[in-house]
């Protein structure tokens, strides 16, 4: 540890390494970061550090993010039920070249087309579980393309919204829900980086996967984003983890998956993103 970061002394990377270099120091929220109540309660002090071994990034701070995803997050992003509906309508009507969600759906569909045996879906539709489904623009698209989608989200407003657009939805925390259904695909679209233990979260998804299914993960790409400086959204406070190509592979392996393939891209929204297909 060579950064002097006061709270990184006992920090362990997902690769197991414990030495980091400091990449960014923050003493105020970067422009565009959601102004959470917890990050206004006391002096804002935060560091982003990078693992010396695998290039993974961790965001370190002592602020208590508490009930971030239950309430603050949705309220800050979408205001209320009507705000959720308006955001869905706006994003859902974007042209394909401007839509991260359409690009994601087309990519998952193309992978599935090649990956699954031709006779797998003769008598049934393929099914997909989207963990942390948010506005459901992705699942809505998948359903338009012949899949059956199920959404999981912690926020009851997002669940109500999902059902209102014809998507089956389960409210709760993914690692605590009792549902035992299994799916041909499980998706984590910009979800795992929000959790302290993304390995446990990802490993849990294996219980929901049909034999021969796959899991799709989308993660912020810190390896590329770091070159654009500390104000990049990939490094905002709601991301505990920001990934490298190597740390994506380690994440998959530690969750008992095989990383079938991955790619990095800059999305229409400008986000730097890693996409992985896990089997
Ligand atoms: Zn590492």
GROMACS .gro file of C-alpha atoms and ligand atoms in nm:
model
  280
    1UNK     CA    1   0.000   0.000   0.000
    2UNK     CA    2   0.173   0.316  -0.110
    3UNK     CA    3  -0.107   0.568  -0.136
    4UNK     CA    4  -0.151   0.679   0.223
    5UNK     CA    5  -0.522   0.604   0.195
    6UNK     CA    6  -0.644   0.587   0.552
    7UNK     CA    7  -0.912   0.330   0.487
    8UNK     CA    8  -0.746   0.108   0.229
    9UNK     CA    9  -0.508  -0.060   0.471
   10UNK     CA   10  -0.725  -0.371   0.502
   11UNK     CA   11  -0.865  -0.353   0.155
   12UNK     CA   12  -0.850  -0.669  -0.053
   13UNK     CA   13  -0.899  -0.669  -0.427
   14UNK     CA   14  -1.126  -0.928  -0.589
   15UNK     CA   15  -0.803  -1.089  -0.714
   16UNK     CA   16  -0.680  -1.127  -0.354
   17UNK     CA   17  -0.406  -0.867  -0.381
   18UNK     CA   18  -0.373  -0.599  -0.112
   19UNK     CA   19  -0.150  -0.337  -0.274
   20UNK     CA   20  -0.297  -0.043  -0.459
   21UNK     CA   21  -0.199   0.289  -0.609
   22UNK     CA   22  -0.419   0.595  -0.566
   23UNK     CA   23  -0.567   0.710  -0.895
   24UNK     CA   24  -0.809   0.986  -0.790
   25UNK     CA   25  -0.874   1.185  -0.472
   26UNK     CA   26  -1.205   1.363  -0.422
   27UNK     CA   27  -1.293   1.625  -0.161
   28UNK     CA   28  -1.624   1.713  -0.327
   29UNK     CA   29  -1.867   1.519  -0.547
   30UNK     CA   30  -1.769   1.531  -0.916
   31UNK     CA   31  -2.013   1.713  -1.144
   32UNK     CA   32  -2.306   1.493  -1.238
   33UNK     CA   33  -2.283   1.257  -0.940
   34UNK     CA   34  -2.617   1.203  -0.767
   35UNK     CA   35  -2.632   1.421  -0.455
   36UNK     CA   36  -2.719   1.151  -0.204
   37UNK     CA   37  -2.821   1.257   0.144
   38UNK     CA   38  -2.536   1.053   0.296
   39UNK     CA   39  -2.275   1.228   0.085
   40UNK     CA   40  -2.398   1.568   0.208
   41UNK     CA   41  -2.413   1.472   0.574
   42UNK     CA   42  -2.043   1.512   0.640
   43UNK     CA   43  -1.727   1.621   0.466
   44UNK     CA   44  -1.693   1.443   0.134
   45UNK     CA   45  -1.369   1.247   0.124
   46UNK     CA   46  -1.319   0.967  -0.123
   47UNK     CA   47  -1.042   0.789  -0.310
   48UNK     CA   48  -1.031   0.566  -0.613
   49UNK     CA   49  -0.745   0.317  -0.597
   50UNK     CA   50  -0.620   0.071  -0.857
   51UNK     CA   51  -0.495  -0.282  -0.785
   52UNK     CA   52  -0.127  -0.329  -0.867
   53UNK     CA   53  -0.194  -0.680  -0.996
   54UNK     CA   54  -0.519  -0.691  -1.195
   55UNK     CA   55  -0.593  -0.323  -1.263
   56UNK     CA   56  -0.928  -0.335  -1.078
   57UNK     CA   57  -1.050  -0.009  -0.921
   58UNK     CA   58  -1.205   0.036  -0.577
   59UNK     CA   59  -1.382   0.344  -0.441
   60UNK     CA   60  -1.291   0.398  -0.075
   61UNK     CA   61  -1.472   0.622   0.170
   62UNK     CA   62  -1.612   0.627   0.523
   63UNK     CA   63  -1.950   0.775   0.438
   64UNK     CA   64  -2.247   0.555   0.526
   65UNK     CA   65  -2.447   0.491   0.211
   66UNK     CA   66  -2.713   0.305   0.414
   67UNK     CA   67  -3.040   0.278   0.230
   68UNK     CA   68  -2.904   0.391  -0.105
   69UNK     CA   69  -3.103   0.170  -0.339
   70UNK     CA   70  -3.424   0.145  -0.142
   71UNK     CA   71  -3.529   0.502  -0.176
   72UNK     CA   72  -3.269   0.774  -0.223
   73UNK     CA   73  -3.146   0.637  -0.551
   74UNK     CA   74  -3.477   0.613  -0.730
   75UNK     CA   75  -3.602   0.938  -0.586
   76UNK     CA   76  -3.284   1.117  -0.690
   77UNK     CA   77  -3.291   0.973  -1.040
   78UNK     CA   78  -3.659   0.964  -1.131
   79UNK     CA   79  -3.846   1.167  -0.866
   80UNK     CA   80  -4.160   0.947  -0.844
   81UNK     CA   81  -4.386   0.697  -1.028
   82UNK     CA   82  -4.471   0.949  -1.297
   83UNK     CA   83  -4.102   1.031  -1.334
   84UNK     CA   84  -4.023   0.663  -1.387
   85UNK     CA   85  -4.288   0.637  -1.659
   86UNK     CA   86  -4.159   0.951  -1.831
   87UNK     CA   87  -3.799   0.827  -1.819
   88UNK     CA   88  -3.906   0.490  -1.963
   89UNK     CA   89  -4.099   0.655  -2.247
   90UNK     CA   90  -3.810   0.887  -2.326
   91UNK     CA   91  -3.542   0.616  -2.328
   92UNK     CA   92  -3.763   0.360  -2.498
   93UNK     CA   93  -3.823   0.596  -2.791
   94UNK     CA   94  -3.454   0.668  -2.857
   95UNK     CA   95  -3.336   0.571  -3.205
   96UNK     CA   96  -3.118   0.256  -3.207
   97UNK     CA   97  -2.794   0.447  -3.263
   98UNK     CA   98  -2.855   0.650  -2.946
   99UNK     CA   99  -2.982   0.370  -2.723
  100UNK     CA  100  -2.755   0.172  -2.488
  101UNK     CA  101  -3.050  -0.058  -2.414
  102UNK     CA  102  -3.121  -0.149  -2.774
  103UNK     CA  103  -2.752  -0.216  -2.835
  104UNK     CA  104  -2.745  -0.440  -2.529
  105UNK     CA  105  -3.058  -0.631  -2.634
  106UNK     CA  106  -2.928  -0.685  -2.987
  107UNK     CA  107  -2.594  -0.807  -2.852
  108UNK     CA  108  -2.758  -1.054  -2.612
  109UNK     CA  109  -2.991  -1.176  -2.887
  110UNK     CA  110  -2.698  -1.228  -3.125
  111UNK     CA  111  -2.505  -1.423  -2.862
  112UNK     CA  112  -2.808  -1.640  -2.780
  113UNK     CA  113  -2.867  -1.710  -3.149
  114UNK     CA  114  -2.519  -1.858  -3.180
  115UNK     CA  115  -2.496  -2.014  -2.837
  116UNK     CA  116  -2.817  -2.211  -2.795
  117UNK     CA  117  -2.892  -2.532  -2.980
  118UNK     CA  118  -3.135  -2.473  -3.266
  119UNK     CA  119  -3.400  -2.705  -3.120
  120UNK     CA  120  -3.391  -2.561  -2.767
  121UNK     CA  121  -3.690  -2.331  -2.811
  122UNK     CA  122  -3.917  -2.526  -3.042
  123UNK     CA  123  -4.191  -2.556  -2.781
  124UNK     CA  124  -4.120  -2.266  -2.548
  125UNK     CA  125  -3.990  -1.911  -2.547
  126UNK     CA  126  -3.645  -1.835  -2.410
  127UNK     CA  127  -3.655  -1.676  -2.066
  128UNK     CA  128  -3.437  -1.412  -1.908
  129UNK     CA  129  -3.405  -1.279  -1.554
  130UNK     CA  130  -3.280  -0.921  -1.525
  131UNK     CA  131  -3.132  -0.845  -1.183
  132UNK     CA  132  -3.163  -0.479  -1.084
  133UNK     CA  133  -3.395  -0.420  -1.375
  134UNK     CA  134  -3.455  -0.048  -1.321
  135UNK     CA  135  -3.670   0.105  -1.594
  136UNK     CA  136  -3.703  -0.230  -1.779
  137UNK     CA  137  -3.621  -0.081  -2.120
  138UNK     CA  138  -3.396  -0.382  -2.186
  139UNK     CA  139  -3.652  -0.645  -2.082
  140UNK     CA  140  -3.928  -0.468  -2.272
  141UNK     CA  141  -3.714  -0.496  -2.585
  142UNK     CA  142  -3.632  -0.861  -2.519
  143UNK     CA  143  -4.004  -0.936  -2.488
  144UNK     CA  144  -4.070  -0.759  -2.818
  145UNK     CA  145  -3.815  -0.997  -2.968
  146UNK     CA  146  -3.989  -1.311  -2.843
  147UNK     CA  147  -3.836  -1.370  -2.501
  148UNK     CA  148  -4.016  -1.386  -2.168
  149UNK     CA  149  -3.860  -1.151  -1.916
  150UNK     CA  150  -3.865  -1.135  -1.538
  151UNK     CA  151  -3.746  -0.829  -1.349
  152UNK     CA  152  -3.601  -0.816  -0.999
  153UNK     CA  153  -3.564  -0.482  -0.825
  154UNK     CA  154  -3.563  -0.362  -0.466
  155UNK     CA  155  -3.776  -0.055  -0.533
  156UNK     CA  156  -4.155  -0.106  -0.531
  157UNK     CA  157  -4.203   0.181  -0.776
  158UNK     CA  158  -3.983   0.006  -1.034
  159UNK     CA  159  -4.179  -0.318  -0.978
  160UNK     CA  160  -4.512  -0.143  -1.029
  161UNK     CA  161  -4.374   0.017  -1.343
  162UNK     CA  162  -4.245  -0.320  -1.478
  163UNK     CA  163  -4.587  -0.479  -1.437
  164UNK     CA  164  -4.755  -0.179  -1.601
  165UNK     CA  165  -4.559  -0.247  -1.921
  166UNK     CA  166  -4.626  -0.621  -1.916
  167UNK     CA  167  -4.305  -0.748  -1.756
  168UNK     CA  168  -4.327  -1.001  -1.472
  169UNK     CA  169  -4.150  -0.861  -1.167
  170UNK     CA  170  -4.027  -0.972  -0.826
  171UNK     CA  171  -3.957  -0.719  -0.554
  172UNK     CA  172  -3.666  -0.778  -0.324
  173UNK     CA  173  -3.295  -0.810  -0.280
  174UNK     CA  174  -3.155  -1.068  -0.522
  175UNK     CA  175  -2.961  -1.264  -0.262
  176UNK     CA  176  -3.266  -1.285  -0.033
  177UNK     CA  177  -3.557  -1.367  -0.262
  178UNK     CA  178  -3.719  -1.707  -0.222
  179UNK     CA  179  -3.808  -1.752  -0.590
  180UNK     CA  180  -3.664  -2.072  -0.730
  181UNK     CA  181  -3.746  -2.040  -1.099
  182UNK     CA  182  -3.467  -2.091  -1.347
  183UNK     CA  183  -3.400  -1.907  -1.670
  184UNK     CA  184  -3.213  -1.952  -1.996
  185UNK     CA  185  -3.024  -1.631  -1.929
  186UNK     CA  186  -2.954  -1.405  -1.632
  187UNK     CA  187  -2.849  -1.043  -1.686
  188UNK     CA  188  -2.665  -0.798  -1.463
  189UNK     CA  189  -2.671  -0.470  -1.649
  190UNK     CA  190  -2.452  -0.223  -1.458
  191UNK     CA  191  -2.547  -0.378  -1.128
  192UNK     CA  192  -2.254  -0.569  -0.979
  193UNK     CA  193  -2.036  -0.259  -0.939
  194UNK     CA  194  -2.290  -0.119  -0.691
  195UNK     CA  195  -2.231  -0.401  -0.441
  196UNK     CA  196  -1.948  -0.449  -0.195
  197UNK     CA  197  -1.927  -0.819  -0.280
  198UNK     CA  198  -1.993  -0.865  -0.653
  199UNK     CA  199  -1.847  -1.218  -0.646
  200UNK     CA  200  -2.114  -1.342  -0.403
  201UNK     CA  201  -2.387  -1.167  -0.600
  202UNK     CA  202  -2.272  -1.321  -0.928
  203UNK     CA  203  -2.218  -1.667  -0.777
  204UNK     CA  204  -2.576  -1.661  -0.645
  205UNK     CA  205  -2.705  -1.626  -1.001
  206UNK     CA  206  -2.601  -1.982  -1.085
  207UNK     CA  207  -2.901  -2.105  -0.885
  208UNK     CA  208  -3.132  -1.932  -1.131
  209UNK     CA  209  -2.973  -2.063  -1.449
  210UNK     CA  210  -3.117  -2.345  -1.659
  211UNK     CA  211  -2.862  -2.609  -1.766
  212UNK     CA  212  -2.693  -2.479  -2.079
  213UNK     CA  213  -2.790  -2.118  -2.004
  214UNK     CA  214  -2.564  -1.815  -1.984
  215UNK     CA  215  -2.518  -1.506  -1.771
  216UNK     CA  216  -2.459  -1.163  -1.920
  217UNK     CA  217  -2.273  -0.897  -1.724
  218UNK     CA  218  -2.219  -0.535  -1.808
  219UNK     CA  219  -1.966  -0.340  -1.603
  220UNK     CA  220  -1.803   0.003  -1.603
  221UNK     CA  221  -1.464  -0.009  -1.778
  222UNK     CA  222  -1.220   0.180  -1.556
  223UNK     CA  223  -0.917   0.075  -1.754
  224UNK     CA  224  -1.025   0.297  -2.041
  225UNK     CA  225  -1.223   0.559  -1.844
  226UNK     CA  226  -0.929   0.649  -1.617
  227UNK     CA  227  -0.758   0.825  -1.906
  228UNK     CA  228  -1.043   1.079  -1.918
  229UNK     CA  229  -0.989   1.187  -1.557
  230UNK     CA  230  -1.168   1.181  -1.219
  231UNK     CA  231  -1.500   1.325  -1.333
  232UNK     CA  232  -1.593   1.021  -1.544
  233UNK     CA  233  -1.924   0.869  -1.436
  234UNK     CA  234  -1.763   0.522  -1.418
  235UNK     CA  235  -1.597   0.645  -1.096
  236UNK     CA  236  -1.905   0.798  -0.930
  237UNK     CA  237  -1.969   0.715  -0.564
  238UNK     CA  238  -2.239   0.456  -0.628
  239UNK     CA  239  -1.978   0.229  -0.789
  240UNK     CA  240  -1.773   0.047  -0.527
  241UNK     CA  241  -1.599  -0.144  -0.805
  242UNK     CA  242  -1.480  -0.034  -1.149
  243UNK     CA  243  -1.341  -0.311  -1.365
  244UNK     CA  244  -1.051  -0.397  -1.592
  245UNK     CA  245  -1.050  -0.673  -1.852
  246UNK     CA  246  -0.847  -0.886  -1.610
  247UNK     CA  247  -1.076  -0.823  -1.313
  248UNK     CA  248  -1.382  -0.915  -1.520
  249UNK     CA  249  -1.218  -1.252  -1.590
  250UNK     CA  250  -1.129  -1.295  -1.220
  251UNK     CA  251  -1.483  -1.203  -1.113
  252UNK     CA  252  -1.625  -1.467  -1.347
  253UNK     CA  253  -1.382  -1.733  -1.233
  254UNK     CA  254  -1.435  -1.667  -0.862
  255UNK     CA  255  -1.812  -1.695  -0.911
  256UNK     CA  256  -1.752  -2.037  -1.069
  257UNK     CA  257  -1.824  -1.929  -1.424
  258UNK     CA  258  -1.624  -1.961  -1.743
  259UNK     CA  259  -1.578  -1.628  -1.921
  260UNK     CA  260  -1.695  -1.736  -2.264
  261UNK     CA  261  -1.620  -1.402  -2.430
  262UNK     CA  262  -1.599  -1.034  -2.351
  263UNK     CA  263  -1.580  -0.705  -2.532
  264UNK     CA  264  -1.529  -0.340  -2.448
  265UNK     CA  265  -1.710  -0.054  -2.608
  266UNK     CA  266  -1.807   0.307  -2.575
  267UNK     CA  267  -2.185   0.315  -2.562
  268UNK     CA  268  -2.409   0.571  -2.734
  269UNK     CA  269  -2.448   0.748  -2.397
  270UNK     CA  270  -2.068   0.785  -2.377
  271UNK     CA  271  -2.018   0.521  -2.106
  272UNK     CA  272  -1.707   0.302  -2.124
  273UNK     CA  273  -1.835  -0.051  -2.077
  274UNK     CA  274  -1.717  -0.410  -2.048
  275UNK     CA  275  -1.958  -0.683  -2.160
  276UNK     CA  276  -1.903  -1.041  -2.058
  277UNK     CA  277  -2.082  -1.365  -2.152
  278UNK     CA  278  -2.044  -1.624  -1.879
  279UNK     CA  279  -2.128  -1.992  -1.902
  280LIG    ZN1  280  -0.662  -0.705  -0.825
   0.00000   0.00000   0.00000
